[in-house]
Amino acid sequence: MQEWASQLCENRQFGSKMTDSKYFTTTKKGEIFELKAELNSDKKEKKKEAVKKVIASMTVGKDVSALFPDVVNCMQTDNLELKKLVYLYLMNYAKSQPDMAIMAVNTFVKDCEDPNPLIRALAVRTMGCIRVDKITEYLCEPLRKCLKDEDPYVRKTAAVCVAKLHDINAQLVEDQGFLDTLKDLISDSNPMVVANAVAALSEIAESHPNSNLLDLNPQTINKLLTALNECTEWGQIFILDCLANYTPRDDRESQSICERVTPRLSHANSAVVLSAVKVLMKFMEMLPKDLDYYGTLLKKLAPPLVTLLSAEPELQYVALRNINLIVQRRPEILKHEMKVFFVKYNDPIYVKLEKLDIMIRLASQANIAQVLAELKEYATEVDVDFVRKAVRAIGRCAIKVEQSAERCVSTLLDLIQTKVNYVVQEAIVVIKDIFRKYPNKYESVIATLCENLDSLDEPEARAAMIWIVGEYAERIDNADELLESFLEGFHDESTQVQLQLLTAIVKLFLKKPTETQELVQQVLSLATQDSDNPDLRDRGYIYWRLLSTDPVAAKEVVLAEKPLISEETDLIEPTLLEELICHIGTLASVYHKPPSAFVEGSRGVQHKRLPGSAGSGESVESPDTGSAAGVSDAPPAVIPSQGDLLGDLLNLDLTPPATTGPPPPATSGLQLGAMDLLGGGLDSLPPIPLRTDTPQSPQVLHQSPSPPDYSPTEVGPADPAGPVKLGGDLGGSSAMGAGFGAPPAAAAAPFSAPVSGGLDDLFDLGGGVGMPMGAYSPPKTVWLPAMKGKGLEISGTFARRAGVIQMEMTLTNKAMSVMTDFAIQFNRNSFGLAPAGPLQVLTPLSPNQSIEVTLPLSTVGPVMKMDPLNNLQVAVKNNIDVFYFSCQYPISMLFVEDGKMERQVFLATWKDIPNDSEAQFQIADCRLSSDAASNKLQGSNIFTIAKRTVDGQDMLYQSTKLSNGIWVLAELRVQTGNPNFTVCLKCRAPEVAQCVFQSYEAVLKN
C-alpha cells in the first residue's frame, strides 16, 4: 500500500497541476461500467483520468479487478505517467488474474528495449514485483538484457529484480546464470549498481546460508570500499553490512579496512554511523592492543556515538541500546564520556532507564563521586519507576566499586531517612546485596533497617528484610519476635516471602536451638501440611528431614558460607554478546536477542562471531577475547542465571567418568530403593531397620498424614532416616536435635535393601546379570487385571537390552479353561512402537499357570501423538476374546546407543535451541555423587559430554538421542551434601522434556 501511495505521489510530478484528491471522493453506483467505457476511450487524457480513478479506488480497498483487461490495454502508450499507473495496477492484481497477466508479457519485453532508460527500469522493476510463476520464465530474457544495460539506473534496478525473482523461483534464477551476473556487477563502475548487487546477493545469501554467494576476497573488498565513498546512504549501509561479514587475513588488512571505513562515522545518517561502528568493532578484534592506531581508533569511536544522543528520543533509545552492548565489550571507548549519559528532565522514561544502566557500566573509581551525586538527585524525582532504578543503581555502584561502598551505604541510609515508602523498600533490597558482597562490614546498619519493618509491603523488600534477620539472627536480640510477626499472616504472603521466612526461621533455630524450637515446628507445619505450594512443601520436608536425622549436616547445608556476589550478574553472556556486536544497527541489538530468537523461519540464520584477536587476547576492562574461533578462554565473571547459556564448554573437564571399580564413598547415608539390582528377590534379604539413634520426641506431629513424595519406600536411592552405615555414624545426635522429631515420612515401615559383599557388586553387574551396567528397567505392574481379561492377567514392563527394546510380560491364567492362540497388536503411538515379531506363547496356558513372555519391539510402526506422550494402547487376542489395555513405557527405552554428541556440536546446539524451549526440574532426595549419577545414567544411554565444578557444585552436561532422531541436551547440577539435583533440559521438541525428566528421576532413584 505504501509503495502504491508513494508511486502515486511521484506520478503527480508528471500530471496536471490540479490536486488528485478528487479521485478518492467518488462513491457513485455503476462506477465500474463508466470506468470501463472511459478506459476504452480514444482520447488520451480521458484514458489517463480513468486509470487514475481506478488506482485511487484500488488504493482505498475497492475491488477493481474486473477492469483488468481494459487497464492492461492502456499499457501501449508513450506517456510515462500513464505507464506507471498501469504497472501499479498490474502489480496488485496479477496474482489474482494470472492468465490475463500473460497478456502484459509482450509489453514488458518491448519496454525493456525502449530508448528511454526510465521506461526500461520501470519495466524491469514491475517484472520483479509480479509474483506469478506462470510468467516468470517469459521475463528471463528481458532481465538478462537489463542486467547488461548501458545505463547504470537500469542495471541497479535489474540487480534488485534478481533477488525478487529468486524469492519466487530460486531454481530458475540459478539455471539462467543470473547469480553469476550479479557477482559480476560487484565490479561495476557505478557505485549504486555495486551497492544494489551487494544488497541482492546478501538477501539471497540469507535465505541460503550455505550457498557461499558472497565469496569475499581482498580484491572484492577493495572494490566495495571504493564504491563506499560515492553511493547513497542506503547503498553505504548495504556495503558496510557486507564488509562486516568479511574476516581479514591479518591485522594489516584489518587496519587498512578500518582506515577506509572511519570517515563514515561522520555521516549524517545514524544508520550509516552504526553500520560503520559495527565494522570497526569487529575488525578491532584483530588489531594488536599495543598498536598506536588501536588507541587512535578508540578515540575516534566516541564522538559519533555521543552525537547520536542529541537526536530525537526514539533514535536516542536505539543508540543507547547499541551503546550498552559496545560498553560491555569495550568500556574504554566511552569511559571519559560519563556526563553525556546524565539524565535530562525532559527525557522519556525509556531513555532515562537506558542511560542509568550505561552509567553503572561506566562507573569507576575515577568518576564514582560524580555518579553517586547524580544518582542521589535522581532518587528524589517524582517518577516512581525511575527512582526505584536509581536506588538500585546506588547499590550496584557499591558492589562494583569497592572503594565507594561506604559512601553508597551512607547515601542509602540518607534515603531511608526520607521515609518515602518505595525508596525505603528498594534501599533494603540493595543493602541485602551489599551485605552479600561485603560480609561483616556494614552490619551496623541493621538496627536502622529494623525500624522500618512495619512499612514494608512489597514481597521483594519483605523477603530481603527476612533474609537479613535470618542471616544475622545472632546479632539481633529480638530476631525470633521479628520473624514471628511475619509468621502471623504466613498464608497471605507471596511464595517468595514464604520461602525466605521458612529458611530464615530454620537458620534462627540452628543458631538458637533452645529458644526457637516451637517457632521452627510451627513454620515447618505451616509449610508442609497447610500449604498447596509444591516448592514450599519440598523445602519444608527437606529441612524437616535434615533437622530430624542429622542436625550437624543441617547446619553445614543451611549455614554454609555463601559465595560473594558480583556486580556483573546482569552482563550479557560473552558468546551472545559477540553475536550481538555483529548485529549492531539491527533489531537484534535493540532487543538484545539473537535474530534466531525472534525471526520466524530462522532455521537458516547463521550465528555470527567476532574474529580472533591478533594481540594478547585481552582487552582493557573487557571480557577476554578468544583465539581464532572467537571463543572465550576463561570463564566469564558472571554468576549464570537459570536461563543462561552454558558459557564456554571448551574449558571443561572432558575426562569420562570412571566406569570400573567402586565409586567414591558416599558423603551421606546410602540406601537402595525398591529395585532388585542383584536379581535375587527383595523378600529373601534381611530388612535393614530405620536408625533409632536420633532422639525422638513424642510431641512432634507424629499424627500428621505422611506425604507420599517422601516415604522411604518411594524416595528410592537415599533416605537419611535409615542409611546403611559405611563406617561410623554419619548422622550425629547432638543436643541440637533433641526434642525435634522426624518428619512424617520417617515414621514409615522399615524396608529392605539388597546387601552384598561390598559396593563393587552394586555397580559391577557383569557377573550373571543380563542387563548392561547400570541399565534401569521398571518393576512389572499389572496392565490387564484378571477381572477385565476374563481370567487372563497380564503384568509387564519394558527393557532395553543390547540395543533392542523388549516388552517383558507375565501371562497368568486365572480362569477354569485352557488359553491358546495368543496374538498382540499396538495402536498407533507417539514413537512408532510396534511388535517386531509374533507373540511367542508356544504351549497352551493351563488354569492357574503363569508364563514369562518377551516380545521384541521395533520403532518403525505408524506414528500418532498420544496423551500422555508415552502412552501405549495394546490389544491382546486369545481363543476366548480380544482384550484392550493401556500402559506407559519409560521413554528411556528409546534412548539409543549413539546418543553421545561431540562437545562442539553440543555447545552449538545448546545455543541454537531457544531459551523458551528449556525446561527445569528438581529431582528430590537423591543421594548420589556426580560420578555415580553419571555412571547410572550412562547405563541408560544418557551420556556425559563434559563436567565442571563451580563453587562446590558439579555440573554435568549430557546428551541423549531418541529412536526417532530427537536430541535432548541436559545440564545436571549436583551440589555436594545437597540431596536435591537440578536438571535443565533443552530440546527442539519441548513436549518430550517431561517424559525425559521422569526417566532421569527413575534411573537415579532406582
PDB file of N, CA and C in Angstrom, residues 276-354:
ATOM      1  N   ALA A 276      28.943   1.512  10.382  1.00  0.00           N
ATOM      2  CA  ALA A 276      30.397   1.718  10.405  1.00  0.00           C
ATOM      3  C   ALA A 276      30.975   1.275  11.755  1.00  0.00           C
ATOM      4  N   VAL A 277      30.262   1.598  12.838  1.00  0.00           N
ATOM      5  CA  VAL A 277      30.712   1.181  14.178  1.00  0.00           C
ATOM      6  C   VAL A 277      30.788  -0.342  14.245  1.00  0.00           C
ATOM      7  N   LYS A 278      29.782  -1.007  13.666  1.00  0.00           N
ATOM      8  CA  LYS A 278      29.768  -2.480  13.666  1.00  0.00           C
ATOM      9  C   LYS A 278      31.013  -3.040  12.983  1.00  0.00           C
ATOM     10  N   VAL A 279      31.351  -2.498  11.820  1.00  0.00           N
ATOM     11  CA  VAL A 279      32.532  -2.971  11.088  1.00  0.00           C
ATOM     12  C   VAL A 279      33.790  -2.740  11.919  1.00  0.00           C
ATOM     13  N   LEU A 280      33.907  -1.544  12.501  1.00  0.00           N
ATOM     14  CA  LEU A 280      35.119  -1.206  13.268  1.00  0.00           C
ATOM     15  C   LEU A 280      35.227  -2.066  14.531  1.00  0.00           C
ATOM     16  N   MET A 281      34.088  -2.280  15.214  1.00  0.00           N
ATOM     17  CA  MET A 281      34.110  -3.110  16.426  1.00  0.00           C
ATOM     18  C   MET A 281      34.582  -4.531  16.103  1.00  0.00           C
ATOM     19  N   LYS A 282      34.174  -4.991  14.935  1.00  0.00           N
ATOM     20  CA  LYS A 282      34.558  -6.362  14.558  1.00  0.00           C
ATOM     21  C   LYS A 282      36.037  -6.435  14.192  1.00  0.00           C
ATOM     22  N   PHE A 283      36.497  -5.490  13.373  1.00  0.00           N
ATOM     23  CA  PHE A 283      37.880  -5.562  12.895  1.00  0.00           C
ATOM     24  C   PHE A 283      38.891  -5.159  13.963  1.00  0.00           C
ATOM     25  N   MET A 284      38.445  -4.400  14.966  1.00  0.00           N
ATOM     26  CA  MET A 284      39.344  -4.053  16.083  1.00  0.00           C
ATOM     27  C   MET A 284      39.840  -5.295  16.816  1.00  0.00           C
ATOM     28  N   GLU A 285      39.014  -6.370  16.762  1.00  0.00           N
ATOM     29  CA  GLU A 285      39.407  -7.596  17.460  1.00  0.00           C
ATOM     30  C   GLU A 285      40.738  -8.134  16.943  1.00  0.00           C
ATOM     31  N   MET A 286      41.064  -7.795  15.691  1.00  0.00           N
ATOM     32  CA  MET A 286      42.283  -8.337  15.091  1.00  0.00           C
ATOM     33  C   MET A 286      43.487  -7.413  15.243  1.00  0.00           C
ATOM     34  N   LEU A 287      43.262  -6.222  15.785  1.00  0.00           N
ATOM     35  CA  LEU A 287      44.373  -5.273  15.923  1.00  0.00           C
ATOM     36  C   LEU A 287      45.114  -5.505  17.229  1.00  0.00           C
ATOM     37  N   PRO A 288      46.430  -5.538  17.217  1.00  0.00           N
ATOM     38  CA  PRO A 288      47.181  -5.655  18.479  1.00  0.00           C
ATOM     39  C   PRO A 288      46.888  -4.455  19.381  1.00  0.00           C
ATOM     40  N   LYS A 289      46.762  -4.710  20.672  1.00  0.00           N
ATOM     41  CA  LYS A 289      46.380  -3.642  21.611  1.00  0.00           C
ATOM     42  C   LYS A 289      47.495  -2.606  21.786  1.00  0.00           C
ATOM     43  N   ASP A 290      48.718  -2.998  21.479  1.00  0.00           N
ATOM     44  CA  ASP A 290      49.823  -2.046  21.664  1.00  0.00           C
ATOM     45  C   ASP A 290      50.071  -1.200  20.419  1.00  0.00           C
ATOM     46  N   LEU A 291      49.243  -1.363  19.413  1.00  0.00           N
ATOM     47  CA  LEU A 291      49.385  -0.600  18.170  1.00  0.00           C
ATOM     48  C   LEU A 291      48.887   0.833  18.395  1.00  0.00           C
ATOM     49  N   ASP A 292      49.621   1.831  17.900  1.00  0.00           N
ATOM     50  CA  ASP A 292      49.195   3.234  18.063  1.00  0.00           C
ATOM     51  C   ASP A 292      47.824   3.460  17.437  1.00  0.00           C
ATOM     52  N   TYR A 293      47.602   2.824  16.273  1.00  0.00           N
ATOM     53  CA  TYR A 293      46.335   3.041  15.577  1.00  0.00           C
ATOM     54  C   TYR A 293      45.146   2.537  16.405  1.00  0.00           C
ATOM     55  N   TYR A 294      45.389   1.496  17.215  1.00  0.00           N
ATOM     56  CA  TYR A 294      44.317   0.952  18.049  1.00  0.00           C
ATOM     57  C   TYR A 294      43.776   2.019  19.008  1.00  0.00           C
ATOM     58  N   GLY A 295      44.699   2.731  19.675  1.00  0.00           N
ATOM     59  CA  GLY A 295      44.295   3.804  20.588  1.00  0.00           C
ATOM     60  C   GLY A 295      43.608   4.935  19.845  1.00  0.00           C
ATOM     61  N   THR A 296      44.115   5.268  18.648  1.00  0.00           N
ATOM     62  CA  THR A 296      43.507   6.338  17.848  1.00  0.00           C
ATOM     63  C   THR A 296      42.078   5.963  17.477  1.00  0.00           C
ATOM     64  N   LEU A 297      41.872   4.708  17.099  1.00  0.00           N
ATOM     65  CA  LEU A 297      40.535   4.249  16.695  1.00  0.00           C
ATOM     66  C   LEU A 297      39.552   4.308  17.866  1.00  0.00           C
ATOM     67  N   LEU A 298      40.029   3.934  19.050  1.00  0.00           N
ATOM     68  CA  LEU A 298      39.169   4.027  20.241  1.00  0.00           C
ATOM     69  C   LEU A 298      38.680   5.454  20.443  1.00  0.00           C
ATOM     70  N   LYS A 299      39.589   6.419  20.263  1.00  0.00           N
ATOM     71  CA  LYS A 299      39.219   7.831  20.444  1.00  0.00           C
ATOM     72  C   LYS A 299      38.243   8.289  19.369  1.00  0.00           C
ATOM     73  N   LYS A 300      38.385   7.759  18.151  1.00  0.00           N
ATOM     74  CA  LYS A 300      37.510   8.181  17.052  1.00  0.00           C
ATOM     75  C   LYS A 300      36.093   7.617  17.185  1.00  0.00           C
ATOM     76  N   LEU A 301      35.952   6.516  17.913  1.00  0.00           N
ATOM     77  CA  LEU A 301      34.628   5.892  18.027  1.00  0.00           C
ATOM     78  C   LEU A 301      33.703   6.639  18.977  1.00  0.00           C
ATOM     79  N   ALA A 302      34.275   7.353  19.949  1.00  0.00           N
ATOM     80  CA  ALA A 302      33.434   8.008  20.962  1.00  0.00           C
ATOM     81  C   ALA A 302      32.570   9.148  20.404  1.00  0.00           C
ATOM     82  N   PRO A 303      33.142  10.144  19.654  1.00  0.00           N
ATOM     83  CA  PRO A 303      32.325  11.296  19.233  1.00  0.00           C
ATOM     84  C   PRO A 303      31.058  10.939  18.438  1.00  0.00           C
ATOM     85  N   PRO A 304      31.110  10.024  17.439  1.00  0.00           N
ATOM     86  CA  PRO A 304      29.871   9.716  16.718  1.00  0.00           C
ATOM     87  C   PRO A 304      28.799   9.097  17.608  1.00  0.00           C
ATOM     88  N   LEU A 305      29.213   8.283  18.577  1.00  0.00           N
ATOM     89  CA  LEU A 305      28.231   7.682  19.484  1.00  0.00           C
ATOM     90  C   LEU A 305      27.598   8.749  20.362  1.00  0.00           C
ATOM     91  N   VAL A 306      28.411   9.699  20.817  1.00  0.00           N
ATOM     92  CA  VAL A 306      27.884  10.811  21.631  1.00  0.00           C
ATOM     93  C   VAL A 306      26.923  11.667  20.806  1.00  0.00           C
ATOM     94  N   THR A 307      27.280  11.907  19.537  1.00  0.00           N
ATOM     95  CA  THR A 307      26.434  12.726  18.662  1.00  0.00           C
ATOM     96  C   THR A 307      25.051  12.098  18.486  1.00  0.00           C
ATOM     97  N   LEU A 308      24.973  10.774  18.437  1.00  0.00           N
ATOM     98  CA  LEU A 308      23.683  10.092  18.271  1.00  0.00           C
ATOM     99  C   LEU A 308      22.724  10.415  19.411  1.00  0.00           C
ATOM    100  N   LEU A 309      23.287  10.798  20.574  1.00  0.00           N
ATOM    101  CA  LEU A 309      22.440  11.075  21.741  1.00  0.00           C
ATOM    102  C   LEU A 309      21.810  12.464  21.695  1.00  0.00           C
ATOM    103  N   SER A 310      22.081  13.217  20.658  1.00  0.00           N
ATOM    104  CA  SER A 310      21.436  14.531  20.536  1.00  0.00           C
ATOM    105  C   SER A 310      20.253  14.467  19.568  1.00  0.00           C
ATOM    106  N   ALA A 311      19.943  13.271  19.075  1.00  0.00           N
ATOM    107  CA  ALA A 311      18.824  13.107  18.144  1.00  0.00           C
ATOM    108  C   ALA A 311      17.514  13.024  18.926  1.00  0.00           C
ATOM    109  N   GLU A 312      16.408  12.776  18.207  1.00  0.00           N
ATOM    110  CA  GLU A 312      15.110  12.647  18.874  1.00  0.00           C
ATOM    111  C   GLU A 312      15.093  11.397  19.761  1.00  0.00           C
ATOM    112  N   PRO A 313      14.172  11.329  20.741  1.00  0.00           N
ATOM    113  CA  PRO A 313      14.215  10.272  21.770  1.00  0.00           C
ATOM    114  C   PRO A 313      14.227   8.851  21.197  1.00  0.00           C
ATOM    115  N   GLU A 314      13.455   8.607  20.138  1.00  0.00           N
ATOM    116  CA  GLU A 314      13.395   7.251  19.593  1.00  0.00           C
ATOM    117  C   GLU A 314      14.760   6.803  19.073  1.00  0.00           C
ATOM    118  N   LEU A 315      15.439   7.729  18.365  1.00  0.00           N
ATOM    119  CA  LEU A 315      16.785   7.403  17.873  1.00  0.00           C
ATOM    120  C   LEU A 315      17.771   7.265  19.036  1.00  0.00           C
ATOM    121  N   GLN A 316      17.585   8.116  20.049  1.00  0.00           N
ATOM    122  CA  GLN A 316      18.449   8.022  21.238  1.00  0.00           C
ATOM    123  C   GLN A 316      18.349   6.633  21.853  1.00  0.00           C
ATOM    124  N   TYR A 317      17.107   6.119  21.935  1.00  0.00           N
ATOM    125  CA  TYR A 317      16.899   4.809  22.569  1.00  0.00           C
ATOM    126  C   TYR A 317      17.639   3.715  21.802  1.00  0.00           C
ATOM    127  N   VAL A 318      17.486   3.739  20.461  1.00  0.00           N
ATOM    128  CA  VAL A 318      18.183   2.744  19.638  1.00  0.00           C
ATOM    129  C   VAL A 318      19.692   2.877  19.832  1.00  0.00           C
ATOM    130  N   ALA A 319      20.178   4.121  19.835  1.00  0.00           N
ATOM    131  CA  ALA A 319      21.618   4.349  20.036  1.00  0.00           C
ATOM    132  C   ALA A 319      22.070   3.836  21.402  1.00  0.00           C
ATOM    133  N   LEU A 320      21.268   4.099  22.442  1.00  0.00           N
ATOM    134  CA  LEU A 320      21.637   3.682  23.801  1.00  0.00           C
ATOM    135  C   LEU A 320      21.677   2.161  23.928  1.00  0.00           C
ATOM    136  N   ARG A 321      20.730   1.476  23.279  1.00  0.00           N
ATOM    137  CA  ARG A 321      20.724   0.011  23.342  1.00  0.00           C
ATOM    138  C   ARG A 321      21.994  -0.556  22.684  1.00  0.00           C
ATOM    139  N   ASN A 322      22.411   0.094  21.600  1.00  0.00           N
ATOM    140  CA  ASN A 322      23.649  -0.342  20.932  1.00  0.00           C
ATOM    141  C   ASN A 322      24.874   0.015  21.760  1.00  0.00           C
ATOM    142  N   ILE A 323      24.856   1.219  22.358  1.00  0.00           N
ATOM    143  CA  ILE A 323      25.981   1.652  23.207  1.00  0.00           C
ATOM    144  C   ILE A 323      26.126   0.702  24.402  1.00  0.00           C
ATOM    145  N   ASN A 324      24.982   0.224  24.907  1.00  0.00           N
ATOM    146  CA  ASN A 324      25.009  -0.721  26.031  1.00  0.00           C
ATOM    147  C   ASN A 324      25.844  -1.956  25.681  1.00  0.00           C
ATOM    148  N   LEU A 325      25.680  -2.438  24.469  1.00  0.00           N
ATOM    149  CA  LEU A 325      26.471  -3.597  24.021  1.00  0.00           C
ATOM    150  C   LEU A 325      27.947  -3.232  23.865  1.00  0.00           C
ATOM    151  N   ILE A 326      28.177  -2.059  23.258  1.00  0.00           N
ATOM    152  CA  ILE A 326      29.560  -1.630  22.998  1.00  0.00           C
ATOM    153  C   ILE A 326      30.313  -1.453  24.312  1.00  0.00           C
ATOM    154  N   VAL A 327      29.633  -0.877  25.308  1.00  0.00           N
ATOM    155  CA  VAL A 327      30.272  -0.622  26.613  1.00  0.00           C
ATOM    156  C   VAL A 327      30.595  -1.940  27.320  1.00  0.00           C
ATOM    157  N   GLN A 328      29.740  -2.949  27.140  1.00  0.00           N
ATOM    158  CA  GLN A 328      30.041  -4.238  27.770  1.00  0.00           C
ATOM    159  C   GLN A 328      31.264  -4.888  27.128  1.00  0.00           C
ATOM    160  N   ARG A 329      31.428  -4.629  25.826  1.00  0.00           N
ATOM    161  CA  ARG A 329      32.566  -5.233  25.132  1.00  0.00           C
ATOM    162  C   ARG A 329      33.836  -4.402  25.294  1.00  0.00           C
ATOM    163  N   ARG A 330      33.693  -3.072  25.139  1.00  0.00           N
ATOM    164  CA  ARG A 330      34.865  -2.188  25.227  1.00  0.00           C
ATOM    165  C   ARG A 330      34.511  -0.926  26.002  1.00  0.00           C
ATOM    166  N   PRO A 331      34.481  -0.996  27.332  1.00  0.00           N
ATOM    167  CA  PRO A 331      34.118   0.177  28.132  1.00  0.00           C
ATOM    168  C   PRO A 331      35.085   1.339  27.958  1.00  0.00           C
ATOM    169  N   GLU A 332      36.325   1.039  27.518  1.00  0.00           N
ATOM    170  CA  GLU A 332      37.325   2.114  27.397  1.00  0.00           C
ATOM    171  C   GLU A 332      36.945   3.135  26.327  1.00  0.00           C
ATOM    172  N   ILE A 333      36.054   2.758  25.401  1.00  0.00           N
ATOM    173  CA  ILE A 333      35.678   3.707  24.339  1.00  0.00           C
ATOM    174  C   ILE A 333      34.997   4.942  24.925  1.00  0.00           C
ATOM    175  N   LEU A 334      34.115   4.737  25.899  1.00  0.00           N
ATOM    176  CA  LEU A 334      33.305   5.851  26.416  1.00  0.00           C
ATOM    177  C   LEU A 334      33.601   6.161  27.886  1.00  0.00           C
ATOM    178  N   LYS A 335      34.737   5.708  28.393  1.00  0.00           N
ATOM    179  CA  LYS A 335      34.973   5.876  29.836  1.00  0.00           C
ATOM    180  C   LYS A 335      35.113   7.346  30.246  1.00  0.00           C
ATOM    181  N   HIS A 336      35.441   8.237  29.290  1.00  0.00           N
ATOM    182  CA  HIS A 336      35.569   9.656  29.623  1.00  0.00           C
ATOM    183  C   HIS A 336      34.309  10.450  29.262  1.00  0.00           C
ATOM    184  N   GLU A 337      33.256   9.749  28.852  1.00  0.00           N
ATOM    185  CA  GLU A 337      32.060  10.448  28.365  1.00  0.00           C
ATOM    186  C   GLU A 337      30.873  10.265  29.309  1.00  0.00           C
ATOM    187  N   MET A 338      31.143  10.101  30.592  1.00  0.00           N
ATOM    188  CA  MET A 338      30.063   9.832  31.554  1.00  0.00           C
ATOM    189  C   MET A 338      28.966  10.898  31.515  1.00  0.00           C
ATOM    190  N   LYS A 339      29.341  12.156  31.370  1.00  0.00           N
ATOM    191  CA  LYS A 339      28.368  13.247  31.504  1.00  0.00           C
ATOM    192  C   LYS A 339      27.257  13.194  30.455  1.00  0.00           C
ATOM    193  N   VAL A 340      27.564  12.661  29.273  1.00  0.00           N
ATOM    194  CA  VAL A 340      26.524  12.656  28.235  1.00  0.00           C
ATOM    195  C   VAL A 340      25.406  11.682  28.576  1.00  0.00           C
ATOM    196  N   PHE A 341      25.664  10.789  29.537  1.00  0.00           N
ATOM    197  CA  PHE A 341      24.624   9.843  29.926  1.00  0.00           C
ATOM    198  C   PHE A 341      23.832  10.308  31.146  1.00  0.00           C
ATOM    199  N   PHE A 342      24.147  11.500  31.646  1.00  0.00           N
ATOM    200  CA  PHE A 342      23.339  12.040  32.733  1.00  0.00           C
ATOM    201  C   PHE A 342      21.936  12.345  32.198  1.00  0.00           C
ATOM    202  N   VAL A 343      20.961  12.063  33.020  1.00  0.00           N
ATOM    203  CA  VAL A 343      19.566  12.161  32.584  1.00  0.00           C
ATOM    204  C   VAL A 343      19.119  13.618  32.524  1.00  0.00           C
ATOM    205  N   LYS A 344      18.359  13.961  31.469  1.00  0.00           N
ATOM    206  CA  LYS A 344      17.767  15.301  31.354  1.00  0.00           C
ATOM    207  C   LYS A 344      16.327  15.251  31.849  1.00  0.00           C
ATOM    208  N   TYR A 345      15.835  16.379  32.313  1.00  0.00           N
ATOM    209  CA  TYR A 345      14.499  16.394  32.923  1.00  0.00           C
ATOM    210  C   TYR A 345      13.407  15.985  31.930  1.00  0.00           C
ATOM    211  N   ASN A 346      13.619  16.295  30.662  1.00  0.00           N
ATOM    212  CA  ASN A 346      12.566  16.027  29.675  1.00  0.00           C
ATOM    213  C   ASN A 346      12.787  14.733  28.891  1.00  0.00           C
ATOM    214  N   ASP A 347      13.733  13.896  29.310  1.00  0.00           N
ATOM    215  CA  ASP A 347      13.930  12.601  28.645  1.00  0.00           C
ATOM    216  C   ASP A 347      12.742  11.687  28.933  1.00  0.00           C
ATOM    217  N   PRO A 348      12.279  10.937  27.936  1.00  0.00           N
ATOM    218  CA  PRO A 348      11.237   9.930  28.224  1.00  0.00           C
ATOM    219  C   PRO A 348      11.789   8.860  29.156  1.00  0.00           C
ATOM    220  N   ILE A 349      10.898   8.152  29.836  1.00  0.00           N
ATOM    221  CA  ILE A 349      11.334   7.182  30.849  1.00  0.00           C
ATOM    222  C   ILE A 349      12.204   6.084  30.244  1.00  0.00           C
ATOM    223  N   TYR A 350      11.886   5.642  28.992  1.00  0.00           N
ATOM    224  CA  TYR A 350      12.678   4.554  28.408  1.00  0.00           C
ATOM    225  C   TYR A 350      14.110   4.999  28.123  1.00  0.00           C
ATOM    226  N   VAL A 351      14.307   6.286  27.826  1.00  0.00           N
ATOM    227  CA  VAL A 351      15.665   6.811  27.619  1.00  0.00           C
ATOM    228  C   VAL A 351      16.376   6.935  28.968  1.00  0.00           C
ATOM    229  N   LYS A 352      15.644   7.415  29.982  1.00  0.00           N
ATOM    230  CA  LYS A 352      16.239   7.572  31.314  1.00  0.00           C
ATOM    231  C   LYS A 352      16.773   6.239  31.841  1.00  0.00           C
ATOM    232  N   LEU A 353      15.966   5.193  31.719  1.00  0.00           N
ATOM    233  CA  LEU A 353      16.370   3.892  32.271  1.00  0.00           C
ATOM    234  C   LEU A 353      17.591   3.323  31.549  1.00  0.00           C
ATOM    235  N   GLU A 354      17.641   3.525  30.239  1.00  0.00           N
ATOM    236  CA  GLU A 354      18.810   3.041  29.487  1.00  0.00           C
ATOM    237  C   GLU A 354      20.077   3.815  29.872  1.00  0.00           C
TER     238      GLU A 354
END
